[in-house]
Coordinates of C-alpha atoms in Angstrom, one line a residue:
M87 CA 81.9 196.2 133.1
N88 CA 84.0 198.8 130.6
T89 CA 84.4 200.7 133.8
L90 CA 86.6 197.9 135.7
L91 CA 88.4 197.4 132.1
V92 CA 89.3 200.9 132.3
I93 CA 90.4 201.1 136.4
S94 CA 92.5 198.5 135.6
R95 CA 94.1 199.6 132.0
V96 CA 95.1 203.2 134.3
V97 CA 96.5 201.2 136.9
H98 CA 98.6 198.9 134.4
Y99 CA 99.3 202.2 131.8
A100 CA 100.5 204.1 135.0
S101 CA 102.7 201.7 136.6
A102 CA 104.3 200.7 132.8
V103 CA 105.5 204.6 133.1
L104 CA 105.7 205.5 136.2
L105 CA 108.3 201.6 136.2
F106 CA 110.6 203.0 133.0
G107 CA 110.6 206.7 134.0
E108 CA 112.4 205.9 136.9
L109 CA 114.7 204.3 135.9
V110 CA 115.3 206.2 133.0
F111 CA 115.4 208.5 135.3
A112 CA 118.7 207.3 137.9
L113 CA 120.7 206.3 134.4
F114 CA 120.2 209.8 133.1
V115 CA 118.7 212.7 135.0
A116 CA 120.1 211.9 138.2
A117 CA 123.9 210.0 137.5
P118 CA 126.9 210.3 138.4
A119 CA 126.4 209.8 141.4
F120 CA 123.5 208.0 142.0
L121 CA 124.6 205.4 139.3
Q122 CA 127.2 204.6 141.4
E123 CA 125.5 205.0 145.5
R124 CA 126.3 200.8 146.8
S125 CA 123.2 199.1 148.2
A126 CA 124.5 198.5 151.8
D127 CA 124.1 202.6 152.0
M128 CA 121.7 203.5 149.7
G129 CA 120.7 207.5 149.8
E130 CA 117.5 209.0 150.1
D131 CA 117.2 209.0 146.4
A132 CA 118.2 204.9 146.2
R133 CA 116.2 204.6 148.7
R134 CA 112.9 205.9 147.2
F135 CA 113.7 204.3 144.1
W136 CA 113.6 200.7 145.1
K137 CA 110.5 201.6 147.3
V138 CA 108.6 202.7 143.5
A139 CA 110.1 200.2 141.8
R140 CA 108.3 197.8 144.6
W141 CA 104.4 199.4 144.2
C142 CA 105.3 199.8 141.3
L143 CA 105.5 196.2 140.4
I144 CA 102.9 194.7 143.0
A145 CA 100.3 197.7 141.0
A146 CA 101.8 195.1 137.6
I147 CA 100.6 192.3 138.7
A148 CA 97.6 193.7 140.4
S149 CA 96.1 195.6 137.5
G150 CA 97.0 192.8 134.7
V151 CA 95.2 190.3 136.2
A152 CA 93.3 192.1 136.9
W153 CA 92.6 192.9 133.3
L154 CA 93.0 189.6 132.1
L155 CA 90.2 189.1 134.2
I156 CA 88.1 191.2 132.5
A157 CA 88.7 190.9 129.1
S158 CA 87.7 187.2 129.3
A159 CA 85.0 188.0 130.8
L160 CA 84.3 190.5 127.7
M161 CA 85.7 187.9 124.7
S162 CA 83.6 184.6 126.5
G163 CA 80.4 186.3 127.1
L164 CA 80.2 185.3 130.6
S165 CA 80.7 187.0 134.6
I166 CA 83.4 188.0 135.4
G167 CA 82.8 184.5 138.7
D168 CA 81.8 181.7 135.6
A169 CA 85.3 183.0 133.4
I170 CA 87.5 182.4 136.2
T171 CA 88.4 178.8 134.9
G172 CA 91.0 177.1 133.7
K173 CA 89.8 176.2 130.4
T174 CA 88.0 180.3 129.3
I175 CA 91.4 181.5 130.3
G176 CA 93.5 178.9 129.1
L177 CA 91.6 179.4 125.5
I178 CA 92.0 183.2 125.7
L179 CA 95.7 182.6 126.2
G180 CA 96.6 180.2 123.6
S181 CA 94.2 181.0 120.9
T182 CA 94.0 185.4 121.1
V183 CA 96.0 187.6 119.8
F184 CA 95.4 190.2 123.8
G185 CA 96.6 185.9 125.4
Q186 CA 99.7 185.7 123.6
L187 CA 100.7 189.7 123.5
Y188 CA 99.8 189.3 128.0
S189 CA 102.0 185.7 128.4
V190 CA 104.9 187.3 126.5
R191 CA 104.7 190.5 128.7
A192 CA 104.1 188.7 131.9
G193 CA 107.3 186.7 131.7
L194 CA 108.8 190.6 130.5
L195 CA 107.7 191.2 134.3
L196 CA 108.9 188.1 135.4
A197 CA 112.5 188.7 134.5
L198 CA 112.0 193.0 135.2
C199 CA 111.8 191.5 138.7
A200 CA 114.7 189.1 138.6
V201 CA 116.8 191.9 136.9
L202 CA 115.9 194.3 140.0
A203 CA 115.9 191.8 142.1
L204 CA 120.5 191.3 141.4
L205 CA 120.2 195.1 141.2
S206 CA 119.2 195.7 144.8
R207 CA 122.3 193.2 145.4
A208 CA 125.0 194.3 143.1
G209 CA 128.3 196.6 144.8
N210 CA 129.4 199.8 142.5
G211 CA 131.8 198.9 139.2
S212 CA 130.4 198.2 135.1
R213 CA 127.4 195.1 137.1
R214 CA 125.9 198.0 138.8
L215 CA 125.6 199.6 135.6
Y216 CA 125.2 197.2 133.3
L217 CA 122.0 195.4 134.8
R218 CA 120.3 198.8 134.9
C219 CA 120.9 199.1 131.4
V220 CA 118.8 196.1 131.2
A221 CA 116.5 196.8 133.3
L222 CA 115.5 199.3 131.9
A223 CA 115.7 197.7 128.5
L224 CA 113.0 194.8 129.7
A225 CA 110.7 197.8 131.7
A226 CA 111.0 199.4 127.7
A227 CA 109.7 196.6 125.6
Y228 CA 107.4 195.9 129.3
L229 CA 106.3 199.4 128.5
G230 CA 106.2 199.8 124.3
S231 CA 104.2 195.7 124.5
L232 CA 101.4 197.5 125.2
A233 CA 100.9 199.1 121.8
G234 CA 99.9 195.4 121.1
L235 CA 96.7 196.3 123.0
G236 CA 95.9 199.0 120.9
H237 CA 93.5 199.6 118.1
A238 CA 96.8 199.2 116.0
V239 CA 96.7 196.6 116.3
A240 CA 93.6 196.2 114.3
G241 CA 93.8 198.2 111.5
D242 CA 94.5 197.2 108.0
E243 CA 98.0 194.7 106.7
G244 CA 99.4 198.1 105.2
G245 CA 99.3 200.4 107.8
N246 CA 100.4 198.1 111.2
F247 CA 103.7 198.7 111.4
T248 CA 103.5 202.2 111.3
R249 CA 101.0 202.6 113.7
I250 CA 102.1 200.2 116.5
A251 CA 106.0 201.8 115.8
A252 CA 104.5 205.0 116.3
D253 CA 102.8 203.4 119.2
V254 CA 105.3 202.0 120.6
V255 CA 107.1 205.5 120.0
H256 CA 104.9 207.2 122.2
L257 CA 104.0 204.9 125.0
L258 CA 108.5 205.0 125.6
A259 CA 108.2 209.2 125.2
A260 CA 105.2 209.5 127.8
G261 CA 107.3 207.1 129.6
A262 CA 110.3 208.6 129.5
W263 CA 108.7 212.0 130.0
L264 CA 105.4 211.9 131.7
G265 CA 107.4 209.1 134.6
A266 CA 110.1 210.8 135.4
L267 CA 108.8 213.9 136.4
P268 CA 108.4 212.4 140.4
A269 CA 111.7 212.0 140.6
L270 CA 111.8 214.8 139.5
V271 CA 109.8 216.3 142.6
F272 CA 111.2 214.1 144.9
M273 CA 115.3 215.5 143.7
L274 CA 114.1 219.3 143.8
G275 CA 112.4 218.7 147.0
H276 CA 116.0 217.3 148.9
V277 CA 118.3 219.5 147.5
R278 CA 120.8 222.1 149.9
M279 CA 121.6 224.2 147.3
P280 CA 119.5 225.6 144.3
Q281 CA 123.1 225.1 142.9
E282 CA 122.7 221.0 143.6
A283 CA 119.8 220.6 141.1
A284 CA 120.8 223.0 138.5
G285 CA 122.8 220.2 136.9
A286 CA 120.0 217.5 137.3
L287 CA 118.1 219.9 135.7
R288 CA 119.4 220.8 133.1
R289 CA 119.7 216.8 131.8
F290 CA 116.2 216.7 132.4
S291 CA 114.5 219.2 130.4
T292 CA 116.6 218.6 127.4
L293 CA 115.2 214.6 128.0
G294 CA 111.7 216.6 127.8
V295 CA 113.2 218.8 123.8
V296 CA 113.6 214.5 122.9
C297 CA 110.4 212.8 124.2
V298 CA 108.1 216.2 122.9
G299 CA 109.7 216.1 119.8
A300 CA 108.7 212.2 120.0
L301 CA 105.2 212.5 121.2
I302 CA 104.1 215.0 119.0
L303 CA 105.6 212.5 115.7
S304 CA 104.5 209.8 116.7
G305 CA 100.8 212.0 118.0
V306 CA 100.7 213.2 114.0
I307 CA 100.9 209.8 113.4
N308 CA 98.7 207.8 115.5
S309 CA 95.8 210.8 114.4
W310 CA 96.0 210.6 111.0
Y311 CA 94.9 206.2 111.3
E312 CA 92.5 206.9 114.6
V313 CA 91.2 209.9 114.0
G314 CA 91.6 210.6 109.9
A315 CA 89.6 213.9 109.6
F316 CA 90.3 216.8 111.7
P317 CA 85.9 217.4 111.7
A318 CA 86.5 214.3 112.9
L319 CA 88.6 215.7 116.6
M320 CA 85.0 217.6 117.2
G321 CA 82.0 215.2 116.4
T322 CA 83.3 211.6 117.6
D323 CA 83.9 210.4 121.1
Y324 CA 87.0 210.0 120.4
G325 CA 88.0 212.6 118.8
R326 CA 86.6 214.5 122.4
L327 CA 88.0 212.6 124.3
L328 CA 92.2 212.9 122.2
L329 CA 90.9 216.4 121.6
V330 CA 91.2 217.2 126.1
K331 CA 93.8 215.0 125.6
L332 CA 95.7 217.5 123.6
L333 CA 94.7 220.7 126.0
L334 CA 96.1 218.9 128.5
F335 CA 99.1 218.1 127.0
A336 CA 99.6 221.9 126.1
A337 CA 98.8 223.1 129.3
M338 CA 102.0 220.5 130.4
L339 CA 103.8 221.8 127.2
G340 CA 103.4 226.0 129.2
F341 CA 104.7 224.3 132.8
A342 CA 108.6 222.9 131.1
T343 CA 109.1 225.7 129.1
V344 CA 108.8 227.7 132.7
N345 CA 111.2 225.1 133.8
R346 CA 113.2 224.9 131.6
G347 CA 113.8 229.4 131.2
L348 CA 113.8 229.0 135.7
S349 CA 116.8 226.8 135.6
L350 CA 119.0 228.6 133.6
Q351 CA 118.5 230.8 137.2
L352 CA 118.7 228.6 139.6
A353 CA 123.1 228.5 139.3
R354 CA 122.5 231.9 140.0
Q355 CA 120.0 231.8 143.0
E356 CA 120.8 232.1 146.3
D357 CA 117.2 231.9 147.9
G358 CA 115.8 229.4 146.0
A359 CA 112.8 231.5 145.0
A360 CA 113.7 229.4 141.2
L361 CA 113.9 225.9 142.5
R362 CA 110.7 226.3 144.4
H363 CA 108.6 227.8 141.2
V364 CA 110.4 224.6 139.5
R365 CA 109.1 222.4 141.7
R366 CA 106.0 223.7 141.4
N367 CA 105.8 223.6 138.2
A368 CA 106.5 219.9 138.2
L369 CA 103.8 219.2 140.8
F370 CA 101.2 220.2 138.6
E371 CA 103.1 218.9 135.7
V372 CA 102.7 215.2 137.8
A373 CA 99.0 216.2 137.7
L374 CA 98.1 216.8 134.6
G375 CA 100.1 213.7 133.7
L376 CA 98.0 211.3 135.8
S377 CA 94.9 213.0 133.9
V378 CA 96.5 211.8 130.6
I379 CA 97.4 208.8 131.4
A380 CA 94.0 207.9 132.8
I381 CA 92.6 209.3 128.5
V382 CA 95.4 207.0 127.2
A383 CA 93.8 203.3 129.0
T384 CA 90.6 205.2 128.1
L385 CA 90.7 205.5 124.1
G386 CA 92.3 202.1 124.4
V387 CA 88.8 201.2 125.0
V388 CA 86.6 204.2 122.6
V389 CA 85.6 202.9 119.1
P390 CA 88.3 205.0 116.7
A391 CA 87.0 208.5 115.2
T392 CA 88.0 206.8 111.9
H393 CA 85.2 203.8 111.9
E394 CA 82.4 205.9 113.6
S395 CA 79.7 208.1 112.3
I396 CA 80.6 212.0 112.8
S397 CA 78.1 214.4 114.8
W398 CA 79.6 218.0 114.1
P399 CA 77.8 219.8 116.9
F400 CA 78.1 223.0 116.0
D401 CA 75.5 225.1 114.1
Y402 CA 77.9 226.3 111.7
T403 CA 81.0 225.4 110.2
L404 CA 84.5 226.8 107.9
S405 CA 84.7 225.5 103.9
Y406 CA 86.1 228.0 101.2
D407 CA 83.2 226.9 98.9
T408 CA 82.0 230.1 99.6
V409 CA 84.8 232.1 98.7
G410 CA 86.3 230.8 95.5
Q411 CA 82.8 232.6 94.8
S412 CA 83.7 236.4 95.5
A413 CA 87.6 237.7 94.4
W414 CA 87.3 239.3 97.5
M415 CA 86.5 237.3 100.1
Q416 CA 89.8 235.7 98.9
L417 CA 91.7 238.4 99.0
G418 CA 90.9 238.4 102.7
V419 CA 92.0 235.4 103.3
V420 CA 94.8 235.6 101.3
A421 CA 95.3 239.0 103.9
A422 CA 94.7 237.1 107.0
G423 CA 96.6 234.2 106.4
T424 CA 100.1 236.4 105.4
A425 CA 99.6 238.7 108.0
A426 CA 98.7 235.2 110.9
V427 CA 101.8 234.2 108.6
I428 CA 104.1 237.1 109.8
A429 CA 102.4 237.1 113.8
T430 CA 103.7 233.8 114.5
I431 CA 107.3 234.7 112.6
A432 CA 107.4 237.6 115.5
L433 CA 106.6 236.0 118.0
L434 CA 109.3 233.5 117.7
A435 CA 112.1 236.8 117.1
G436 CA 110.0 238.5 120.2
A437 CA 111.3 234.5 122.2
L438 CA 114.8 235.3 121.8
G439 CA 115.2 238.3 123.6
R440 CA 112.7 241.5 122.4
P441 CA 111.0 243.5 125.1
P442 CA 108.0 241.4 126.0
R443 CA 105.6 244.3 123.5
I444 CA 106.1 242.7 120.7
R445 CA 105.4 238.7 121.8
I446 CA 102.2 240.5 123.5
T447 CA 101.9 243.2 120.1
A448 CA 102.8 239.2 118.4
L449 CA 99.7 237.3 120.0
A450 CA 97.0 239.8 119.3
A451 CA 97.8 240.1 115.6
I452 CA 98.2 236.5 115.5
F453 CA 94.6 235.8 117.2
V454 CA 93.1 239.0 115.0
S455 CA 94.5 237.1 111.8
L456 CA 92.6 234.0 112.7
V457 CA 89.7 235.6 113.4
I458 CA 89.3 237.3 110.2
Y459 CA 90.5 234.4 108.5
A460 CA 87.8 231.9 110.4
S461 CA 84.0 234.4 109.8
L462 CA 85.3 235.1 105.9
L463 CA 85.0 231.0 105.7
V464 CA 82.4 230.2 108.4
V465 CA 79.1 228.5 106.1
P466 CA 75.6 227.1 108.4
A467 CA 76.5 222.6 109.8
H468 CA 74.7 220.7 110.2
P469 CA 74.7 217.4 113.0
T470 CA 75.5 215.6 109.5
T471 CA 77.4 217.8 108.0
Y472 CA 80.2 215.8 107.5
L473 CA 78.4 212.2 107.5
V474 CA 80.0 209.8 104.5
S475 CA 77.0 207.6 102.6
T476 CA 77.6 203.9 103.6
E477 CA 76.0 203.4 99.7
P478 CA 78.8 202.1 97.2
Y479 CA 78.3 204.3 94.1
A480 CA 76.9 201.4 91.4
A481 CA 74.4 200.2 88.9
D482 CA 71.2 199.1 91.6
A483 CA 72.2 201.9 93.8
I484 CA 71.5 204.2 91.0
A485 CA 68.5 202.7 89.9
A486 CA 66.8 202.5 93.5
G487 CA 67.6 205.8 94.1
S488 CA 66.9 207.6 90.4
A489 CA 63.3 205.3 91.5
L490 CA 62.6 207.2 94.8
Y491 CA 64.3 211.1 93.2
M492 CA 60.8 209.9 90.1
D493 CA 58.6 209.3 93.1
N494 CA 59.2 211.8 95.6
C495 CA 61.7 214.6 94.2
S496 CA 60.9 214.9 90.2
R497 CA 57.4 217.6 90.5
C498 CA 59.4 219.8 91.9
H499 CA 63.0 219.0 90.5
G500 CA 62.5 218.3 87.1
F501 CA 62.5 214.6 85.5
V502 CA 66.9 216.0 84.9
G503 CA 67.2 218.0 87.9
R504 CA 67.4 221.1 85.7
G505 CA 63.9 222.2 87.7
N506 CA 62.1 223.6 83.7
D507 CA 60.3 221.1 82.3
E508 CA 57.0 220.3 82.1
A509 CA 57.3 217.9 84.9
V510 CA 57.4 219.9 87.2
I511 CA 54.2 220.9 89.0
P512 CA 53.6 224.1 90.6
P513 CA 55.3 226.4 87.4
T514 CA 57.2 229.1 90.1
N515 CA 58.9 226.5 91.6
A516 CA 60.1 226.0 88.0
Q517 CA 63.4 227.5 88.4
I518 CA 65.0 225.0 91.3
S519 CA 67.7 222.9 89.8
L520 CA 68.7 220.9 91.3
N521 CA 73.0 221.5 89.1
D522 CA 73.4 224.6 90.6
I523 CA 72.5 222.8 94.4
T524 CA 74.1 219.6 95.1
P525 CA 77.4 219.6 93.7
K526 CA 78.2 222.6 95.8
R527 CA 77.4 221.3 99.1
R528 CA 78.7 218.0 101.3
A529 CA 76.7 215.2 100.9
G530 CA 76.2 215.1 104.5
D531 CA 74.1 219.1 104.7
L532 CA 71.8 216.7 100.9
F533 CA 71.1 214.7 103.4
W534 CA 69.5 216.3 106.5
S535 CA 68.0 219.0 103.9
I536 CA 66.4 216.2 102.4
A537 CA 65.4 214.7 105.8
H538 CA 64.2 217.9 107.4
G539 CA 63.4 219.6 104.3
I540 CA 64.4 224.0 104.4
P541 CA 63.0 225.6 105.8
A542 CA 62.7 229.3 104.2
A543 CA 62.4 227.3 100.9
P544 CA 58.6 225.7 99.5
M545 CA 60.8 221.5 100.5
P546 CA 59.5 219.3 102.5
G547 CA 61.3 216.4 104.8
F548 CA 61.0 213.3 104.0
G549 CA 62.1 211.4 107.0
G550 CA 59.6 210.5 107.5
Q551 CA 58.9 208.3 104.7
L552 CA 62.3 207.7 103.1

C-alpha cells in the first residue's frame, strides 16, 4: 500500500508544481505578449497553457482522491475497499490534521478551477491580468500547503513554524523553477529566430537564480531538522534518498549554469546552434526535475534521519581525535585546508574570464587538497560508530552498568577501570586501563567492541550474554 501512496503523492506533487510553474512562466517569463493575447485568438503558447492546465487539474483531483483513500485505509487499519465508507472518510476529514488540511486544499483547488474558467473567457486589459494574478496566488497556496502534509507538522512545537515556512519556500521555489521548465522547452522549440527567445531566456535565468538561492537556504534549514548531522546522510534510508536528490539538484544546476552562459550568445547567433543547445539542456533539466519530485514525494513517507538509528556503511570515517596527538598532523590539516581555500578563490576568479587552464588547475588543487585533508583525518569505523545510546544518564542506569561491569569486566580492567589493582587476571593484562581508551572513542565504537570483541587484543565479545 505504501507503493500506491508514493505513486499518488508523486502525481499530486508533479501536477501542483507544473500548474504553478506554468502560471509563473506566463506572468514573469513569456510576458508581456502572452498576457495581452485574446482568448478568442490564442497563439500556440496560450493553447498549450490551457491544455496543460486542464490535465494538471485532472491529475490533481484524481491523485488527491487516491491519496485520501489510501491514507484512510492506513489510518484506520482497513483495506482500501473497507475504508471507502462515509463514516471512515468523514472521521479522517474531520478529526485529523491531514483531513482538515486536505479539505482546505480541496477548497483552494475548486477556487482555482473557477478562476481559470473565468480567465479563459476574459478579454484583454486589467481584468485579464488581475485574474492571472489571482490564479497564481491560489496555485501558490495550493502548492505551498503541501508543507502541512509533511514531516514538519510532526516536529516539536518550538521549531514547527520555522520548518513549515522553510518547506513552503522550498516548494514554491521548486515549483517556479521546475514547473516552468516544460513551458520554456516548448517556447524554445517554436521560436523562428534565436533572438526572439533571448529576452524570455534572460528572464527565466534571473528567475532561476532567485529560485536556486531560495532552494539552497530552505534546504539547509530542512536538513538541519530532518537529518541533523552529516553521518545520517550516509547511514539512514532518509539520508541516502536526500543525498541522491542533492546530486540530481547539482546536475540540474550544472545544466542551468551552462544555459545561462549560452543565453548571452542567442542575441548574436543567427544559425540557432546556441538555441538548440539551450533547449537540449532544458530537456535534461526537466528529466532530472521529475526525478527530484519523485524523491521528494517518497521522502514524505520515509522516517526522517533524526528518528532513525545510523548504520555507518563504510569501514572508515573522519575524526579530529587523532590529529590532536601530533603537531605535524595538525600542521598538515591547516596547510591542506588553506590550500583548498586558495584554490577555491582562484577558481571563482577564473570563472570571471581567466584562461581555462586556471580553472582546471584550481579544480585539481581543490581535489588534491581535500584528499590530503581527508587522509589525515581517516580512522577505522563500524556500523554502530554513530549510534547514540537510548538509555538516559541516570542513577539507575549507572547502578545497573556498575553491576554488569563487576561481573564481566573487572577481571581484566580492575575495580575502577585502571587495570592496575589486584583484581586484574591474568597479571600480564594489568595495563589495560579504560581511562586511556574510553574518552577517545565514540560510544558507538565502544558498543561494537563490547559486543564483538577486539580481534587484535584479548578482548572477547559479550554480545551473546549482554
